[in-house]
Short mmCIF file of C-alpha atoms in Angstrom, two decimals:
data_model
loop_
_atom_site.label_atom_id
_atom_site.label_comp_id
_atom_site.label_asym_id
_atom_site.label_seq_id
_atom_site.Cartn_x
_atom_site.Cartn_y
_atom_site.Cartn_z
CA UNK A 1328 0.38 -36.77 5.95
CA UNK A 1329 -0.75 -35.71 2.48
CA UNK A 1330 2.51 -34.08 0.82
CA UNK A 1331 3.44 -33.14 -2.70
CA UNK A 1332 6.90 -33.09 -4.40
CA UNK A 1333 8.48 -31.03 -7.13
CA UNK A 1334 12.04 -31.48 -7.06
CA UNK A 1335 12.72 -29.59 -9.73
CA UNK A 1336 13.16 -25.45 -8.35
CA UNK A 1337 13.60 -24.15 -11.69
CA UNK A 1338 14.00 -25.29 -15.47
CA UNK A 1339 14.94 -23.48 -18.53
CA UNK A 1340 14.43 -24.39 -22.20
CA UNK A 1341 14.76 -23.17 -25.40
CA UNK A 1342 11.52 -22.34 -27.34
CA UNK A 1343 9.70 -25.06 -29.50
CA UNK A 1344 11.49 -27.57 -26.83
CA UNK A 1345 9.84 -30.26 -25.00
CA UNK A 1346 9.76 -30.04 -21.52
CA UNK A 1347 8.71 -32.50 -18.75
CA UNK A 1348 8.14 -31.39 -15.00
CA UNK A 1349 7.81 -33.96 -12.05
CA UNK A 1350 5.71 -34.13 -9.01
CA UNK A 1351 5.28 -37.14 -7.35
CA UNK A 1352 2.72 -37.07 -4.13
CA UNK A 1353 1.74 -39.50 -0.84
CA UNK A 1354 -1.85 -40.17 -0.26
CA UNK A 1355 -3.44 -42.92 1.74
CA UNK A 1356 -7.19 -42.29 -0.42
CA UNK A 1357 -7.73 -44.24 -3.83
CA UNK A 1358 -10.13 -41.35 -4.93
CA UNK A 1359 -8.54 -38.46 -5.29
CA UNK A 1360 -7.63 -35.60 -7.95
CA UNK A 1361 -4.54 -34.23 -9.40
CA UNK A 1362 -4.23 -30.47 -10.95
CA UNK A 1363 -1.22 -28.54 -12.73
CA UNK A 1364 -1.56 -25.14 -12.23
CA UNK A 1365 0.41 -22.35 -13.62
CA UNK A 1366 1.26 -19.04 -12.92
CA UNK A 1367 2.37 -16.41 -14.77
CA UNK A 1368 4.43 -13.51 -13.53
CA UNK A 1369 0.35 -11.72 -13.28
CA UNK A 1370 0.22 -14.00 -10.31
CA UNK A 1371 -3.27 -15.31 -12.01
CA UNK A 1372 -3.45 -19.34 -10.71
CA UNK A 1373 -4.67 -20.89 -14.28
CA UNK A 1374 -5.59 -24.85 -14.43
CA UNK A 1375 -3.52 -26.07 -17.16
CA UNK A 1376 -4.54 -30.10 -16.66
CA UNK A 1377 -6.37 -32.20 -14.58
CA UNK A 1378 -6.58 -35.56 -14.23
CA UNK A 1379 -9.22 -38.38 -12.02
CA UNK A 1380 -7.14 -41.02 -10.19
CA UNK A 1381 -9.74 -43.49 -11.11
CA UNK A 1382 -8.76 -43.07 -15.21
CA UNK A 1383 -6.12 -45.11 -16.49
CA UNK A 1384 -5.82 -42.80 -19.25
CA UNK A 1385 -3.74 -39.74 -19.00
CA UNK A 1386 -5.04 -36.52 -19.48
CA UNK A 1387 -3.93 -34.00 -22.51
CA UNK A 1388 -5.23 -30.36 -23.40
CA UNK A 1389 -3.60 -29.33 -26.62
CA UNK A 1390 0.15 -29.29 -25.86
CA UNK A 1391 0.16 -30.37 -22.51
CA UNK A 1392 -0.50 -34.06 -21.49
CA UNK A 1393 0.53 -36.11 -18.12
CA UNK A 1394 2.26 -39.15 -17.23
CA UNK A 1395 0.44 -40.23 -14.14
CA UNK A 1396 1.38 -43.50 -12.34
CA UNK A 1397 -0.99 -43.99 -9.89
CA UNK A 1398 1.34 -46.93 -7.89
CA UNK A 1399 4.06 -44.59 -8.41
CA UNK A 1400 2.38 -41.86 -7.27
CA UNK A 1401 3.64 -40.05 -9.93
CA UNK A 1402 2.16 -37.08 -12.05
CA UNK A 1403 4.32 -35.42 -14.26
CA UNK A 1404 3.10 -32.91 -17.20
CA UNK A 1405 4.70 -32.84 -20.53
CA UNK A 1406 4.44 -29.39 -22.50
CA UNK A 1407 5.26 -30.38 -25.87
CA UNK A 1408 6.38 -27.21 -28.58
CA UNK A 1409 7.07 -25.07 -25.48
CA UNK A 1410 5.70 -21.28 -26.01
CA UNK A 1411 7.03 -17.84 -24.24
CA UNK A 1412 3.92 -17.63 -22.98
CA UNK A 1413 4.56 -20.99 -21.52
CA UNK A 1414 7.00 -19.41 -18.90
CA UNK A 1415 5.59 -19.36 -15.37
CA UNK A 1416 5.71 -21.13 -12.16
CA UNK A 1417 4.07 -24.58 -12.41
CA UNK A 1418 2.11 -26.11 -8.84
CA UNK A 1419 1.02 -29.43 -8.86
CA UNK A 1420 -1.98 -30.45 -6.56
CA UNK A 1421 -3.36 -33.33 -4.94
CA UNK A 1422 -7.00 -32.78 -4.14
CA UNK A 1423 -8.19 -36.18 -1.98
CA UNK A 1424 -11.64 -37.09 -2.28
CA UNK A 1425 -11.72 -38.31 1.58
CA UNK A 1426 -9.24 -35.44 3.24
CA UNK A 1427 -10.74 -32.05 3.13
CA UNK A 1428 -7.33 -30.31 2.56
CA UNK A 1429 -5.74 -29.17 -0.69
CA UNK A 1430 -1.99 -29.45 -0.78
CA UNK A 1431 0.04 -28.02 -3.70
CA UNK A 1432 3.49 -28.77 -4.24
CA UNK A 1433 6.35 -26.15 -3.74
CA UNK A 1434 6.03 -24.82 -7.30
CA UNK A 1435 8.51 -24.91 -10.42
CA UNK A 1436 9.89 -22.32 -12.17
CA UNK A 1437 9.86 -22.70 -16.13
CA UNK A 1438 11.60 -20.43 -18.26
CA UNK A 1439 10.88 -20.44 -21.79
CA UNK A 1440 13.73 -18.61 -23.57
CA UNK A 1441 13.68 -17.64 -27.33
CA UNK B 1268 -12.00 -14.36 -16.12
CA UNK B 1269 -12.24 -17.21 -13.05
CA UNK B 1270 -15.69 -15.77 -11.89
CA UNK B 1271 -14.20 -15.27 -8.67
CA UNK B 1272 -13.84 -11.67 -6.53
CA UNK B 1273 -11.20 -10.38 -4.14
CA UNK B 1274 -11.22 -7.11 -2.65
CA UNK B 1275 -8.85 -5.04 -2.23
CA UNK B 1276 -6.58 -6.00 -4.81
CA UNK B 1277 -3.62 -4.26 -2.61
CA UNK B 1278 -3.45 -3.19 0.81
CA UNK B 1279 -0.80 -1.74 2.93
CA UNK B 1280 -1.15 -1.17 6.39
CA UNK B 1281 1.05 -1.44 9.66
CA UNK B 1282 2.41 -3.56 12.03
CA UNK B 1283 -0.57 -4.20 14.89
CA UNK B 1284 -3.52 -3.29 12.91
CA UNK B 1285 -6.42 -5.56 11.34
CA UNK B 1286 -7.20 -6.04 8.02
CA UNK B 1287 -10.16 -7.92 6.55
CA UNK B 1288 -10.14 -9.42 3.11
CA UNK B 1289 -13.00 -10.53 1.00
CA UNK B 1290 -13.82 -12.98 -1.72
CA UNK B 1291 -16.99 -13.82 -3.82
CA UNK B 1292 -16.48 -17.15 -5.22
CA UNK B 1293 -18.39 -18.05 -8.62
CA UNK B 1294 -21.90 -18.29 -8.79
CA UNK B 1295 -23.02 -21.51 -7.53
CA UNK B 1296 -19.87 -22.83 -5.70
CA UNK B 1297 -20.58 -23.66 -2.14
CA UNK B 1298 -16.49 -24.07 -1.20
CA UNK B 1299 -14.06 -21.15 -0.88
CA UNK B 1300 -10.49 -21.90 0.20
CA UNK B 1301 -7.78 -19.23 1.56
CA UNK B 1302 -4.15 -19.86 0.58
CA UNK B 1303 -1.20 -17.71 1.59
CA UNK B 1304 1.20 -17.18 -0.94
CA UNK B 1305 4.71 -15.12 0.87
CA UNK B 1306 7.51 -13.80 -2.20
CA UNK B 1307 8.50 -16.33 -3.90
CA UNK B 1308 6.85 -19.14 -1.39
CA UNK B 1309 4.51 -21.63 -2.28
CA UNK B 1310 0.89 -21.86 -1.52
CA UNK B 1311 0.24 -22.57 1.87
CA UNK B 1312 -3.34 -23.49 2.47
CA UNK B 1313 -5.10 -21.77 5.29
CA UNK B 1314 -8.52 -23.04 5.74
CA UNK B 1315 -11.60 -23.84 3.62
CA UNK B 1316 -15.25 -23.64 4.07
CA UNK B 1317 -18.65 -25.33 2.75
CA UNK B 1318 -21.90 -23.86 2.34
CA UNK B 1319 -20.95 -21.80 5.49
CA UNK B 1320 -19.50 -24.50 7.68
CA UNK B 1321 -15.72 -24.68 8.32
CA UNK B 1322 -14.47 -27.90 7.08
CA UNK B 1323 -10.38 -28.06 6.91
CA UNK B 1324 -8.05 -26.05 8.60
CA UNK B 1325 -4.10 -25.54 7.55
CA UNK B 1326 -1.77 -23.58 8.61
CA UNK B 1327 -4.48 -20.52 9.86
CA UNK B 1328 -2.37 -18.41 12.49
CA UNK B 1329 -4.60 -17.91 15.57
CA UNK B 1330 -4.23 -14.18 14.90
CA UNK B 1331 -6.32 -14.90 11.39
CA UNK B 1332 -10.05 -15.89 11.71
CA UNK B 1333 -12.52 -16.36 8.52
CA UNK B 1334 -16.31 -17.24 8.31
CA UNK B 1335 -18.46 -17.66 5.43
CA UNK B 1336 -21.67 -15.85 4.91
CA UNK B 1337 -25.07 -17.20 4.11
CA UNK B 1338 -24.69 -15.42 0.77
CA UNK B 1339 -21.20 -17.90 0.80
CA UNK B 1340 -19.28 -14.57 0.34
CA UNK B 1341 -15.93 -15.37 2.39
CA UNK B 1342 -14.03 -12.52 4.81
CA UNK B 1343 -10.38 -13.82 5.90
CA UNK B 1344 -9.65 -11.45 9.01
CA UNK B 1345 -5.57 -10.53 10.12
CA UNK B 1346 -4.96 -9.07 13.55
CA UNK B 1347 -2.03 -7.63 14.78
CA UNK B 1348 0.06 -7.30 11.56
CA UNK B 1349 3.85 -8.38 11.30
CA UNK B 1350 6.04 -7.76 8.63
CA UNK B 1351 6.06 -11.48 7.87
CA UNK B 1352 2.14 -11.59 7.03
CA UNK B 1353 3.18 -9.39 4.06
CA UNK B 1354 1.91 -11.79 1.63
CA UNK B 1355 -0.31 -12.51 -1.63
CA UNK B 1356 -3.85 -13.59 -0.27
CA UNK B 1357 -5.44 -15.86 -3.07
CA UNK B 1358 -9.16 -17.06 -2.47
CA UNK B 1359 -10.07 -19.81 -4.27
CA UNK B 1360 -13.78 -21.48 -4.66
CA UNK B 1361 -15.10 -25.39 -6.36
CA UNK B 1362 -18.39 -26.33 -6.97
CA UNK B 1363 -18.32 -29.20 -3.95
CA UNK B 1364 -16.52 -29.85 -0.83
CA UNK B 1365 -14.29 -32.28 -2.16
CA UNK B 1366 -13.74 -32.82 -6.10
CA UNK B 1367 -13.21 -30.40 -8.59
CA UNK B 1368 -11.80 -27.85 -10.11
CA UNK B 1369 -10.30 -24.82 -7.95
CA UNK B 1370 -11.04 -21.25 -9.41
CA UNK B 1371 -8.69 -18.69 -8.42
CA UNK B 1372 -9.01 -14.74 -7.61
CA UNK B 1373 -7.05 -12.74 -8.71
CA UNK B 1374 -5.00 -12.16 -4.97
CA UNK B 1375 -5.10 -9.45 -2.25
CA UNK B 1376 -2.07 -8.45 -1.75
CA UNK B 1377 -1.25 -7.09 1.74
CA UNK B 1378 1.89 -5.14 2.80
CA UNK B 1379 2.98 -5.08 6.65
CA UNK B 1380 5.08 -1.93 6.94
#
């Protein structure tokens, strides 16, 4: 079954901090996408990152950037000078190329604190 | 702005009744995807639908039923109403069935009193 991991609940840093968040995911496709979303306490779903499974290169926009180890199965997103604005709950999502379903993850909580 | 449309942004109604809740995805995208999202939950993916055709089913209660319209406007339908449907209602749409992007609404949310 297609299933995505965040085993980190919540995480707090301080402003102008680095902060890494992990998902790690099981899929039996090679093609496939991954997605961080966020979600600020508007509710809004925003893309922050995407990245192809296919690209050995990991993806960055701006401050944010991934580790993604494709044997690992592992996708984590990096948001480097952290922002208030930054604080939201994060989803990670596998979107296979084969399956039809989309499964995100079970969502972490970042606080940004000044 | 994510291009996409849900209506009603809020709804409250009672245990047993029906609600229906609709979504225009962005112009051009042929796949709109329901996800329930209960306080504080995660986003529990309900079904999704191509260029009218059903083509993945989640965890859909049998009391919920959508369809998608020729127009590819999307209704998600809730019949008899517990408390624990109480939820936020995104509706999300991509441009294919199975790559992309996923643009988000902005939510229906629906209280079960």
């Amino acid at each position: 079954a297609q299933t995505v991991t965040q085993s980190q609940p919540e995480m707090s840093v301080q402003e102008a901090e680095t902060v890494t968040l992990s998902c790690t995911y099981d899929t039996s496709e090679n093609n496939y996408y991954l997605f961080w979303y966020k979600q600020p306490p508007s509710r809004q779903m925003i893309l922050v990152i995407r990245q192809e499974a296919y690209k050995q290169q990991n993806a960055t926009e701006n401050r944010f950037s991934v580790n993604f180890q494709k044997a690992a199965k592992s996708f984590s997103l990096k948001i480097s000078d952290s922002q208030l604005g930054d604080t939201a709950m994060y989803f990670c999502l596998i979107h296979e190329q084969g399956a039809q379903k989309l499964v995100f993850g079970q969502g972490t909580r970042l606080t940004i604190n000044p | 702005d994510s291009g996409v449309t849900q209506t009603p942004k809020h709804l409250i109604t009672a245990t047993g009744q029906r609600v229906t809740l609709r979504c225009s995805p962005r112009s051009g995208d042929l796949s709109v995807y329901w996800y329930q999202q209960s306080l504080d939950q995660g986003l529990q993916f309900l079904i999704q639908y191509y260029n009218g055709e059903e083509r993945a089913k989640g965890n859909i209660l049998e009391r919920f039923s959508a369809q998608q319209f020729p127009d590819l406007h999307s209704e998600l339908n809730l019949s008899s109403l517990e408390l624990g449907d109480s939820a936020l209602y995104f509706c999300a749409s991509s441009e294919g069935s199975n790559t992309g992007e996923l643009f988000f609404g902005e939510g229906s949310r629906l209280t079960v009193l």
